[in-house]
Amino acid sequence: MTLNDCLLSCQATRLAAHRFGGRLNAWRVPAEHWLRVHQILKEKGGRLSALWADEAETDQVFALVWLDDGYVLLAVMPEQGSVPSVARIWANADRPERYTRDMYGIEFADAPDNRRWARHQAWSKGDTPLRRNFPLEGLKTDDTTQPDAPYGYHQVQGVQVYEIPVGPVHAGIIEPGHFRFNAAGERILRLEERLGYVHKGLEKS
């Protein structure tokens, strides 16, 4: 069965390619078939290239998947503000989904990691900075920055395992980021990073 036949069997409908700058195999997928379509693409050797949201017309989540013969663009409309998470199919979907949730308020059902990714102490839980109804100049705050909410870093347990926290303020010129190293001697067992401290919302402007 061809890819297009598989998509049609999942009740996907074609999107006009000209909307995306030319020739592109673009489809709108019902939310109930979102996971199945991604599973089909992975079984056919696809690779997730990008995942993002847009509210230009209505809330939509997009995923761009690379196959040997070109890109496939998928779009889904959230149902009651939620979309099934594809992070268990594509490991690299985890952070884009978390970012989309933080910036647009779209939830991803059955996501493996529900921690905030880009929203830090400057925004409260209900703020959605990339939505059009959020002020472009941001929200007015006082001069004090509140402490960041606790972030559940994963910890490695074991004999002679220790943790090294680095940042977000660095002596060099790199962008602020917090890094947690779990190490045993010279061996790094796990590294977790937390970025977005100087997020400027350029996608919105």
mmCIF file of N, CA and C in Angstrom, residues 49-183:
data_model
loop_
_atom_site.group_PDB
_atom_site.id
_atom_site.type_symbol
_atom_site.label_atom_id
_atom_site.label_comp_id
_atom_site.label_asym_id
_atom_site.label_seq_id
_atom_site.Cartn_x
_atom_site.Cartn_y
_atom_site.Cartn_z
ATOM 1 N N SER A 49 11.326 15.802 11.309
ATOM 2 C CA SER A 49 12.220 16.944 11.129
ATOM 3 C C SER A 49 11.825 18.132 11.986
ATOM 4 N N ALA A 50 10.523 18.334 12.210
ATOM 5 C CA ALA A 50 10.073 19.502 12.973
ATOM 6 C C ALA A 50 8.652 19.268 13.460
ATOM 7 N N LEU A 51 8.305 19.969 14.543
ATOM 8 C CA LEU A 51 6.947 19.951 15.072
ATOM 9 C C LEU A 51 6.686 21.316 15.685
ATOM 10 N N TRP A 52 5.543 21.940 15.329
ATOM 11 C CA TRP A 52 5.255 23.282 15.817
ATOM 12 C C TRP A 52 3.754 23.531 15.778
ATOM 13 N N ALA A 53 3.337 24.682 16.308
ATOM 14 C CA ALA A 53 1.922 25.061 16.325
ATOM 15 C C ALA A 53 1.736 26.401 15.643
ATOM 16 N N ASP A 54 0.491 26.675 15.251
ATOM 17 C CA ASP A 54 0.146 27.945 14.609
ATOM 18 C C ASP A 54 -1.318 28.223 14.879
ATOM 19 N N GLU A 55 -1.661 29.481 15.121
ATOM 20 C CA GLU A 55 -3.062 29.838 15.307
ATOM 21 C C GLU A 55 -3.493 30.882 14.281
ATOM 22 N N ALA A 56 -2.853 30.882 13.089
ATOM 23 C CA ALA A 56 -3.178 31.866 12.069
ATOM 24 C C ALA A 56 -4.650 31.799 11.680
ATOM 25 N N GLU A 57 -5.169 30.608 11.482
ATOM 26 C CA GLU A 57 -6.584 30.445 11.149
ATOM 27 C C GLU A 57 -7.325 29.838 12.341
ATOM 28 N N THR A 58 -6.817 28.750 12.816
ATOM 29 C CA THR A 58 -7.345 28.088 14.007
ATOM 30 C C THR A 58 -6.195 27.313 14.617
ATOM 31 N N ASP A 59 -6.349 26.882 15.826
ATOM 32 C CA ASP A 59 -5.272 26.110 16.450
ATOM 33 C C ASP A 59 -4.936 24.898 15.599
ATOM 34 N N GLN A 60 -3.675 24.764 15.248
ATOM 35 C CA GLN A 60 -3.227 23.583 14.526
ATOM 36 C C GLN A 60 -1.833 23.217 14.998
ATOM 37 N N VAL A 61 -1.556 21.936 15.011
ATOM 38 C CA VAL A 61 -0.215 21.435 15.268
ATOM 39 C C VAL A 61 0.281 20.813 13.966
ATOM 40 N N PHE A 62 1.509 21.141 13.598
ATOM 41 C CA PHE A 62 2.103 20.635 12.363
ATOM 42 C C PHE A 62 3.289 19.742 12.682
ATOM 43 N N ALA A 63 3.499 18.751 11.839
ATOM 44 C CA ALA A 63 4.682 17.894 11.933
ATOM 45 C C ALA A 63 5.227 17.709 10.526
ATOM 46 N N LEU A 64 6.540 17.840 10.399
ATOM 47 C CA LEU A 64 7.203 17.657 9.105
ATOM 48 C C LEU A 64 8.073 16.413 9.196
ATOM 49 N N VAL A 65 7.802 15.451 8.320
ATOM 50 C CA VAL A 65 8.498 14.163 8.346
ATOM 51 C C VAL A 65 9.232 13.971 7.026
ATOM 52 N N TRP A 66 10.489 13.569 7.105
ATOM 53 C CA TRP A 66 11.295 13.315 5.916
ATOM 54 C C TRP A 66 11.242 11.843 5.545
ATOM 55 N N LEU A 67 10.896 11.592 4.285
ATOM 56 C CA LEU A 67 11.021 10.260 3.688
ATOM 57 C C LEU A 67 12.033 10.348 2.557
ATOM 58 N N ASP A 68 12.460 9.221 2.056
ATOM 59 C CA ASP A 68 13.494 9.220 1.012
ATOM 60 C C ASP A 68 13.069 9.996 -0.230
ATOM 61 N N ASP A 69 11.779 10.056 -0.494
ATOM 62 C CA ASP A 69 11.311 10.749 -1.695
ATOM 63 C C ASP A 69 10.785 12.154 -1.399
ATOM 64 N N GLY A 70 11.042 12.692 -0.235
ATOM 65 C CA GLY A 70 10.632 14.072 0.052
ATOM 66 C C GLY A 70 9.941 14.200 1.399
ATOM 67 N N TYR A 71 9.529 15.430 1.688
ATOM 68 C CA TYR A 71 8.878 15.736 2.960
ATOM 69 C C TYR A 71 7.380 15.466 2.906
ATOM 70 N N VAL A 72 6.836 15.087 4.069
ATOM 71 C CA VAL A 72 5.390 14.969 4.256
ATOM 72 C C VAL A 72 5.023 15.906 5.396
ATOM 73 N N LEU A 73 4.073 16.806 5.134
ATOM 74 C CA LEU A 73 3.607 17.734 6.153
ATOM 75 C C LEU A 73 2.260 17.261 6.675
ATOM 76 N N LEU A 74 2.147 17.154 7.996
ATOM 77 C CA LEU A 74 0.909 16.711 8.631
ATOM 78 C C LEU A 74 0.381 17.834 9.511
ATOM 79 N N ALA A 75 -0.928 18.006 9.511
ATOM 80 C CA ALA A 75 -1.564 19.004 10.371
ATOM 81 C C ALA A 75 -2.706 18.333 11.122
ATOM 82 N N VAL A 76 -2.879 18.729 12.375
ATOM 83 C CA VAL A 76 -3.966 18.200 13.190
ATOM 84 C C VAL A 76 -4.549 19.336 14.005
ATOM 85 N N MET A 77 -5.864 19.322 14.179
ATOM 86 C CA MET A 77 -6.526 20.308 15.024
ATOM 87 C C MET A 77 -6.759 19.690 16.393
ATOM 88 N N PRO A 78 -6.305 20.367 17.457
ATOM 89 C CA PRO A 78 -6.514 19.819 18.795
ATOM 90 C C PRO A 78 -7.985 19.643 19.109
ATOM 91 N N GLU A 79 -8.305 18.593 19.836
ATOM 92 C CA GLU A 79 -9.665 18.380 20.322
ATOM 93 C C GLU A 79 -9.690 18.729 21.801
ATOM 94 N N GLN A 80 -10.493 19.757 22.133
ATOM 95 C CA GLN A 80 -10.565 20.260 23.501
ATOM 96 C C GLN A 80 -9.177 20.635 24.014
ATOM 97 N N GLY A 81 -8.417 21.276 23.130
ATOM 98 C CA GLY A 81 -7.105 21.791 23.506
ATOM 99 C C GLY A 81 -6.019 20.753 23.663
ATOM 100 N N SER A 82 -6.237 19.545 23.117
ATOM 101 C CA SER A 82 -5.268 18.472 23.322
ATOM 102 C C SER A 82 -5.015 17.704 22.029
ATOM 103 N N VAL A 83 -3.786 17.233 21.876
ATOM 104 C CA VAL A 83 -3.365 16.410 20.745
ATOM 105 C C VAL A 83 -2.619 15.203 21.313
ATOM 106 N N PRO A 84 -2.798 14.006 20.750
ATOM 107 C CA PRO A 84 -2.005 12.868 21.232
ATOM 108 C C PRO A 84 -0.508 13.114 21.032
ATOM 109 N N SER A 85 0.287 12.815 22.034
ATOM 110 C CA SER A 85 1.730 12.989 21.938
ATOM 111 C C SER A 85 2.332 11.927 21.024
ATOM 112 N N VAL A 86 3.262 12.353 20.164
ATOM 113 C CA VAL A 86 3.988 11.402 19.306
ATOM 114 C C VAL A 86 5.410 11.186 19.810
ATOM 115 N N ALA A 87 5.706 11.658 21.033
ATOM 116 C CA ALA A 87 7.064 11.551 21.570
ATOM 117 C C ALA A 87 7.470 10.112 21.871
ATOM 118 N N ARG A 88 6.497 9.219 21.989
ATOM 119 C CA ARG A 88 6.848 7.806 22.187
ATOM 120 C C ARG A 88 7.147 7.126 20.854
ATOM 121 N N ILE A 89 6.796 7.785 19.757
ATOM 122 C CA ILE A 89 7.139 7.284 18.423
ATOM 123 C C ILE A 89 8.432 7.926 17.945
ATOM 124 N N TRP A 90 8.506 9.258 18.051
ATOM 125 C CA TRP A 90 9.713 10.015 17.692
ATOM 126 C C TRP A 90 10.296 10.597 18.989
ATOM 127 N N ALA A 91 11.459 10.149 19.387
ATOM 128 C CA ALA A 91 12.056 10.670 20.628
ATOM 129 C C ALA A 91 12.315 12.161 20.543
ATOM 130 N N ASN A 92 12.628 12.674 19.352
ATOM 131 C CA ASN A 92 12.944 14.096 19.213
ATOM 132 C C ASN A 92 11.708 14.983 19.174
ATOM 133 N N ALA A 93 10.518 14.418 19.351
ATOM 134 C CA ALA A 93 9.300 15.227 19.453
ATOM 135 C C ALA A 93 9.081 15.750 20.867
ATOM 136 N N ASP A 94 9.830 15.232 21.827
ATOM 137 C CA ASP A 94 9.599 15.578 23.231
ATOM 138 C C ASP A 94 9.698 17.076 23.473
ATOM 139 N N ARG A 95 10.800 17.694 23.107
ATOM 140 C CA ARG A 95 10.980 19.112 23.419
ATOM 141 C C ARG A 95 10.097 20.024 22.579
ATOM 142 N N PRO A 96 9.921 19.772 21.278
ATOM 143 C CA PRO A 96 8.967 20.615 20.548
ATOM 144 C C PRO A 96 7.552 20.555 21.117
ATOM 145 N N GLU A 97 7.124 19.387 21.573
ATOM 146 C CA GLU A 97 5.800 19.291 22.189
ATOM 147 C C GLU A 97 5.746 20.085 23.489
ATOM 148 N N ARG A 98 6.779 19.975 24.304
ATOM 149 C CA ARG A 98 6.803 20.720 25.563
ATOM 150 C C ARG A 98 6.834 22.217 25.305
ATOM 151 N N TYR A 99 7.599 22.640 24.300
ATOM 152 C CA TYR A 99 7.673 24.054 23.933
ATOM 153 C C TYR A 99 6.311 24.552 23.449
ATOM 154 N N THR A 100 5.654 23.765 22.605
ATOM 155 C CA THR A 100 4.334 24.144 22.092
ATOM 156 C C THR A 100 3.327 24.268 23.220
ATOM 157 N N ARG A 101 3.391 23.363 24.177
ATOM 158 C CA ARG A 101 2.490 23.451 25.328
ATOM 159 C C ARG A 101 2.769 24.716 26.131
ATOM 160 N N ASP A 102 4.041 25.022 26.362
ATOM 161 C CA ASP A 102 4.396 26.195 27.153
ATOM 162 C C ASP A 102 3.969 27.489 26.472
ATOM 163 N N MET A 103 4.130 27.567 25.162
ATOM 164 C CA MET A 103 3.919 28.828 24.459
ATOM 165 C C MET A 103 2.496 29.017 23.941
ATOM 166 N N TYR A 104 1.782 27.909 23.667
ATOM 167 C CA TYR A 104 0.440 28.004 23.112
ATOM 168 C C TYR A 104 -0.643 27.441 24.037
ATOM 169 N N GLY A 105 -0.259 26.696 25.052
ATOM 170 C CA GLY A 105 -1.247 26.104 25.944
ATOM 171 C C GLY A 105 -1.896 24.855 25.391
ATOM 172 N N ILE A 106 -1.350 24.274 24.318
ATOM 173 C CA ILE A 106 -1.883 23.038 23.746
ATOM 174 C C ILE A 106 -1.289 21.859 24.507
ATOM 175 N N GLU A 107 -2.137 20.993 25.005
ATOM 176 C CA GLU A 107 -1.676 19.834 25.761
ATOM 177 C C GLU A 107 -1.389 18.666 24.810
ATOM 178 N N PHE A 108 -0.474 17.794 25.236
ATOM 179 C CA PHE A 108 -0.142 16.599 24.459
ATOM 180 C C PHE A 108 -0.413 15.383 25.337
ATOM 181 N N ALA A 109 -1.488 14.673 24.991
ATOM 182 C CA ALA A 109 -1.950 13.555 25.809
ATOM 183 C C ALA A 109 -0.945 12.416 25.808
ATOM 184 N N ASP A 110 -0.730 11.826 26.983
ATOM 185 C CA ASP A 110 0.160 10.687 27.172
ATOM 186 C C ASP A 110 1.608 11.028 26.824
ATOM 187 N N ALA A 111 2.000 12.282 27.044
ATOM 188 C CA ALA A 111 3.393 12.674 26.805
ATOM 189 C C ALA A 111 4.291 12.043 27.865
ATOM 190 N N PRO A 112 5.488 11.597 27.491
ATOM 191 C CA PRO A 112 6.370 10.963 28.466
ATOM 192 C C PRO A 112 6.997 11.937 29.458
ATOM 193 N N ASP A 113 6.992 13.234 29.138
ATOM 194 C CA ASP A 113 7.627 14.231 30.010
ATOM 195 C C ASP A 113 6.747 15.477 30.037
ATOM 196 N N ASN A 114 6.177 15.791 31.185
ATOM 197 C CA ASN A 114 5.262 16.924 31.293
ATOM 198 C C ASN A 114 5.886 18.138 31.985
ATOM 199 N N ARG A 115 7.200 18.141 32.135
ATOM 200 C CA ARG A 115 7.839 19.299 32.742
ATOM 201 C C ARG A 115 7.835 20.487 31.784
ATOM 202 N N ARG A 116 7.854 21.702 32.341
ATOM 203 C CA ARG A 116 7.974 22.882 31.494
ATOM 204 C C ARG A 116 9.319 22.835 30.768
ATOM 205 N N TRP A 117 9.322 23.392 29.551
ATOM 206 C CA TRP A 117 10.574 23.441 28.810
ATOM 207 C C TRP A 117 11.078 24.873 28.663
ATOM 208 N N ALA A 118 10.227 25.775 28.224
ATOM 209 C CA ALA A 118 10.689 27.137 27.946
ATOM 210 C C ALA A 118 10.061 28.179 28.854
ATOM 211 N N ARG A 119 9.060 27.840 29.619
ATOM 212 C CA ARG A 119 8.396 28.843 30.458
ATOM 213 C C ARG A 119 9.061 28.844 31.829
ATOM 214 N N HIS A 120 9.680 29.958 32.171
ATOM 215 C CA HIS A 120 10.358 30.066 33.452
ATOM 216 C C HIS A 120 9.594 31.019 34.363
ATOM 217 N N GLN A 121 10.280 31.618 35.325
ATOM 218 C CA GLN A 121 9.586 32.364 36.365
ATOM 219 C C GLN A 121 8.919 33.639 35.866
ATOM 220 N N ALA A 122 9.230 34.085 34.660
ATOM 221 C CA ALA A 122 8.643 35.322 34.156
ATOM 222 C C ALA A 122 7.178 35.161 33.773
ATOM 223 N N TRP A 123 6.715 33.917 33.557
ATOM 224 C CA TRP A 123 5.345 33.677 33.132
ATOM 225 C C TRP A 123 4.655 32.755 34.118
ATOM 226 N N SER A 124 3.408 33.048 34.382
ATOM 227 C CA SER A 124 2.646 32.167 35.259
ATOM 228 C C SER A 124 2.133 30.971 34.458
ATOM 229 N N LYS A 125 1.506 30.037 35.136
ATOM 230 C CA LYS A 125 1.093 28.791 34.497
ATOM 231 C C LYS A 125 0.108 29.024 33.362
ATOM 232 N N GLY A 126 -0.776 30.002 33.488
ATOM 233 C CA GLY A 126 -1.795 30.215 32.469
ATOM 234 C C GLY A 126 -1.372 31.088 31.310
ATOM 235 N N ASP A 127 -0.169 31.646 31.339
ATOM 236 C CA ASP A 127 0.285 32.528 30.261
ATOM 237 C C ASP A 127 0.669 31.722 29.030
ATOM 238 N N THR A 128 0.294 32.237 27.850
ATOM 239 C CA THR A 128 0.644 31.602 26.581
ATOM 240 C C THR A 128 1.273 32.674 25.688
ATOM 241 N N PRO A 129 2.576 32.900 25.800
ATOM 242 C CA PRO A 129 3.230 34.066 25.202
ATOM 243 C C PRO A 129 3.146 34.183 23.687
ATOM 244 N N LEU A 130 3.003 33.094 22.948
ATOM 245 C CA LEU A 130 2.995 33.200 21.493
ATOM 246 C C LEU A 130 1.598 33.331 20.900
ATOM 247 N N ARG A 131 0.588 33.342 21.734
ATOM 248 C CA ARG A 131 -0.763 33.562 21.209
ATOM 249 C C ARG A 131 -0.972 35.046 20.924
ATOM 250 N N ARG A 132 -1.862 35.321 19.971
ATOM 251 C CA ARG A 132 -2.070 36.706 19.549
ATOM 252 C C ARG A 132 -2.656 37.576 20.644
ATOM 253 N N ASN A 133 -3.392 36.982 21.587
ATOM 254 C CA ASN A 133 -3.996 37.798 22.641
ATOM 255 C C ASN A 133 -3.025 38.099 23.785
ATOM 256 N N PHE A 134 -1.806 37.588 23.691
ATOM 257 C CA PHE A 134 -0.787 37.891 24.699
ATOM 258 C C PHE A 134 -0.045 39.145 24.239
ATOM 259 N N PRO A 135 0.125 40.145 25.098
ATOM 260 C CA PRO A 135 0.739 41.413 24.669
ATOM 261 C C PRO A 135 2.131 41.197 24.081
ATOM 262 N N LEU A 136 2.389 41.857 22.955
ATOM 263 C CA LEU A 136 3.678 41.716 22.292
ATOM 264 C C LEU A 136 4.817 42.190 23.178
ATOM 265 N N GLU A 137 4.535 43.199 24.000
ATOM 266 C CA GLU A 137 5.576 43.724 24.884
ATOM 267 C C GLU A 137 5.692 42.933 26.178
ATOM 268 N N GLY A 138 4.881 41.885 26.327
ATOM 269 C CA GLY A 138 4.913 41.080 27.536
ATOM 270 C C GLY A 138 4.034 41.657 28.622
ATOM 271 N N LEU A 139 4.084 41.066 29.775
ATOM 272 C CA LEU A 139 3.277 41.508 30.905
ATOM 273 C C LEU A 139 4.099 42.408 31.814
ATOM 274 N N LYS A 140 3.423 43.372 32.419
ATOM 275 C CA LYS A 140 4.107 44.269 33.345
ATOM 276 C C LYS A 140 4.383 43.523 34.652
ATOM 277 N N THR A 141 5.618 43.613 35.116
ATOM 278 C CA THR A 141 6.003 42.994 36.378
ATOM 279 C C THR A 141 6.778 44.009 37.200
ATOM 280 N N ASP A 142 6.955 43.706 38.472
ATOM 281 C CA ASP A 142 7.785 44.594 39.288
ATOM 282 C C ASP A 142 9.259 44.316 39.003
ATOM 283 N N ASP A 143 10.126 44.980 39.691
ATOM 284 C CA ASP A 143 11.559 44.899 39.407
ATOM 285 C C ASP A 143 12.204 43.633 39.935
ATOM 286 N N THR A 144 11.487 42.875 40.726
ATOM 287 C CA THR A 144 12.084 41.681 41.313
ATOM 288 C C THR A 144 11.695 40.451 40.500
ATOM 289 N N THR A 145 12.631 39.580 40.316
ATOM 290 C CA THR A 145 12.380 38.318 39.619
ATOM 291 C C THR A 145 12.106 37.244 40.657
ATOM 292 N N GLN A 146 10.977 36.595 40.523
ATOM 293 C CA GLN A 146 10.609 35.565 41.484
ATOM 294 C C GLN A 146 11.471 34.319 41.291
ATOM 295 N N PRO A 147 11.682 33.553 42.348
ATOM 296 C CA PRO A 147 12.446 32.306 42.206
ATOM 297 C C PRO A 147 11.754 31.367 41.222
ATOM 298 N N ASP A 148 12.555 30.641 40.481
ATOM 299 C CA ASP A 148 12.007 29.700 39.514
ATOM 300 C C ASP A 148 11.286 28.565 40.242
ATOM 301 N N ALA A 149 10.255 28.037 39.602
ATOM 302 C CA ALA A 149 9.527 26.906 40.182
ATOM 303 C C ALA A 149 10.445 25.688 40.212
ATOM 304 N N PRO A 150 10.259 24.812 41.175
ATOM 305 C CA PRO A 150 11.102 23.606 41.230
ATOM 306 C C PRO A 150 10.999 22.806 39.931
ATOM 307 N N TYR A 151 12.123 22.350 39.450
ATOM 308 C CA TYR A 151 12.191 21.591 38.206
ATOM 309 C C TYR A 151 12.739 20.204 38.533
ATOM 310 N N GLY A 152 12.011 19.192 38.190
ATOM 311 C CA GLY A 152 12.370 17.831 38.589
ATOM 312 C C GLY A 152 13.436 17.212 37.722
ATOM 313 N N TYR A 153 14.671 17.576 37.952
ATOM 314 C CA TYR A 153 15.754 16.945 37.206
ATOM 315 C C TYR A 153 15.829 15.459 37.569
ATOM 316 N N HIS A 154 16.099 14.645 36.569
ATOM 317 C CA HIS A 154 16.298 13.223 36.822
ATOM 318 C C HIS A 154 17.646 13.029 37.501
ATOM 319 N N GLN A 155 17.680 12.169 38.473
ATOM 320 C CA GLN A 155 18.917 11.919 39.195
ATOM 321 C C GLN A 155 19.346 10.467 39.029
ATOM 322 N N VAL A 156 20.645 10.293 38.932
ATOM 323 C CA VAL A 156 21.216 8.955 38.829
ATOM 324 C C VAL A 156 21.712 8.560 40.213
ATOM 325 N N GLN A 157 21.276 7.421 40.697
ATOM 326 C CA GLN A 157 21.670 6.931 42.015
ATOM 327 C C GLN A 157 22.735 5.857 41.866
ATOM 328 N N GLY A 158 23.659 5.830 42.789
ATOM 329 C CA GLY A 158 24.675 4.786 42.759
ATOM 330 C C GLY A 158 25.874 5.170 43.595
ATOM 331 N N VAL A 159 26.734 4.216 43.805
ATOM 332 C CA VAL A 159 27.944 4.444 44.577
ATOM 333 C C VAL A 159 28.877 5.371 43.807
ATOM 334 N N GLN A 160 29.369 6.400 44.471
ATOM 335 C CA GLN A 160 30.311 7.367 43.908
ATOM 336 C C GLN A 160 29.730 8.153 42.731
ATOM 337 N N VAL A 161 28.405 8.255 42.659
ATOM 338 C CA VAL A 161 27.762 9.098 41.655
ATOM 339 C C VAL A 161 27.547 10.478 42.270
ATOM 340 N N TYR A 162 27.926 11.508 41.571
ATOM 341 C CA TYR A 162 27.749 12.859 42.074
ATOM 342 C C TYR A 162 27.144 13.744 40.986
ATOM 343 N N GLU A 163 26.619 14.891 41.410
ATOM 344 C CA GLU A 163 25.899 15.785 40.509
ATOM 345 C C GLU A 163 26.636 17.115 40.422
ATOM 346 N N ILE A 164 26.767 17.625 39.187
ATOM 347 C CA ILE A 164 27.435 18.901 38.953
ATOM 348 C C ILE A 164 26.438 19.849 38.299
ATOM 349 N N PRO A 165 25.963 20.903 38.996
ATOM 350 C CA PRO A 165 25.099 21.897 38.368
ATOM 351 C C PRO A 165 25.935 23.023 37.755
ATOM 352 N N VAL A 166 25.602 23.429 36.539
ATOM 353 C CA VAL A 166 26.324 24.494 35.844
ATOM 354 C C VAL A 166 25.316 25.476 35.266
ATOM 355 N N GLY A 167 25.511 26.776 35.535
ATOM 356 C CA GLY A 167 24.654 27.804 34.955
ATOM 357 C C GLY A 167 23.379 28.021 35.743
ATOM 358 N N PRO A 168 22.475 28.896 35.230
ATOM 359 C CA PRO A 168 22.450 29.445 33.868
ATOM 360 C C PRO A 168 23.425 30.587 33.588
ATOM 361 N N VAL A 169 24.063 31.162 34.612
ATOM 362 C CA VAL A 169 25.038 32.224 34.365
ATOM 363 C C VAL A 169 26.400 31.584 34.170
ATOM 364 N N HIS A 170 27.058 31.922 33.044
ATOM 365 C CA HIS A 170 28.347 31.334 32.711
ATOM 366 C C HIS A 170 29.407 32.423 32.617
ATOM 367 N N ALA A 171 30.645 32.014 32.784
ATOM 368 C CA ALA A 171 31.748 32.972 32.666
ATOM 369 C C ALA A 171 32.031 33.336 31.212
ATOM 370 N N GLY A 172 31.634 32.474 30.298
ATOM 371 C CA GLY A 172 31.884 32.733 28.882
ATOM 372 C C GLY A 172 30.783 33.560 28.247
ATOM 373 N N ILE A 173 30.664 33.469 26.930
ATOM 374 C CA ILE A 173 29.700 34.284 26.189
ATOM 375 C C ILE A 173 28.553 33.444 25.633
ATOM 376 N N ILE A 174 28.461 32.188 26.051
ATOM 377 C CA ILE A 174 27.384 31.355 25.531
ATOM 378 C C ILE A 174 26.049 31.806 26.125
ATOM 379 N N GLU A 175 24.958 31.430 25.431
ATOM 380 C CA GLU A 175 23.622 31.795 25.910
ATOM 381 C C GLU A 175 23.349 31.129 27.251
ATOM 382 N N PRO A 176 22.594 31.823 28.143
ATOM 383 C CA PRO A 176 22.285 31.215 29.445
ATOM 384 C C PRO A 176 21.596 29.866 29.291
ATOM 385 N N GLY A 177 22.030 28.926 30.073
ATOM 386 C CA GLY A 177 21.433 27.590 30.094
ATOM 387 C C GLY A 177 21.894 26.869 31.342
ATOM 388 N N HIS A 178 21.006 26.085 31.921
ATOM 389 C CA HIS A 178 21.372 25.325 33.111
ATOM 390 C C HIS A 178 21.622 23.885 32.701
ATOM 391 N N PHE A 179 22.734 23.322 33.171
ATOM 392 C CA PHE A 179 23.126 21.965 32.815
ATOM 393 C C PHE A 179 23.361 21.172 34.095
ATOM 394 N N ARG A 180 22.776 19.984 34.152
ATOM 395 C CA ARG A 180 22.949 19.086 35.293
ATOM 396 C C ARG A 180 23.687 17.841 34.828
ATOM 397 N N PHE A 181 24.894 17.651 35.333
ATOM 398 C CA PHE A 181 25.688 16.467 35.015
ATOM 399 C C PHE A 181 25.591 15.477 36.171
ATOM 400 N N ASN A 182 25.292 14.240 35.864
ATOM 401 C CA ASN A 182 25.446 13.149 36.822
ATOM 402 C C ASN A 182 26.655 12.344 36.366
ATOM 403 N N ALA A 183 27.638 12.230 37.233
ATOM 404 C CA ALA A 183 28.891 11.612 36.830
ATOM 405 C C ALA A 183 29.371 10.626 37.880
#
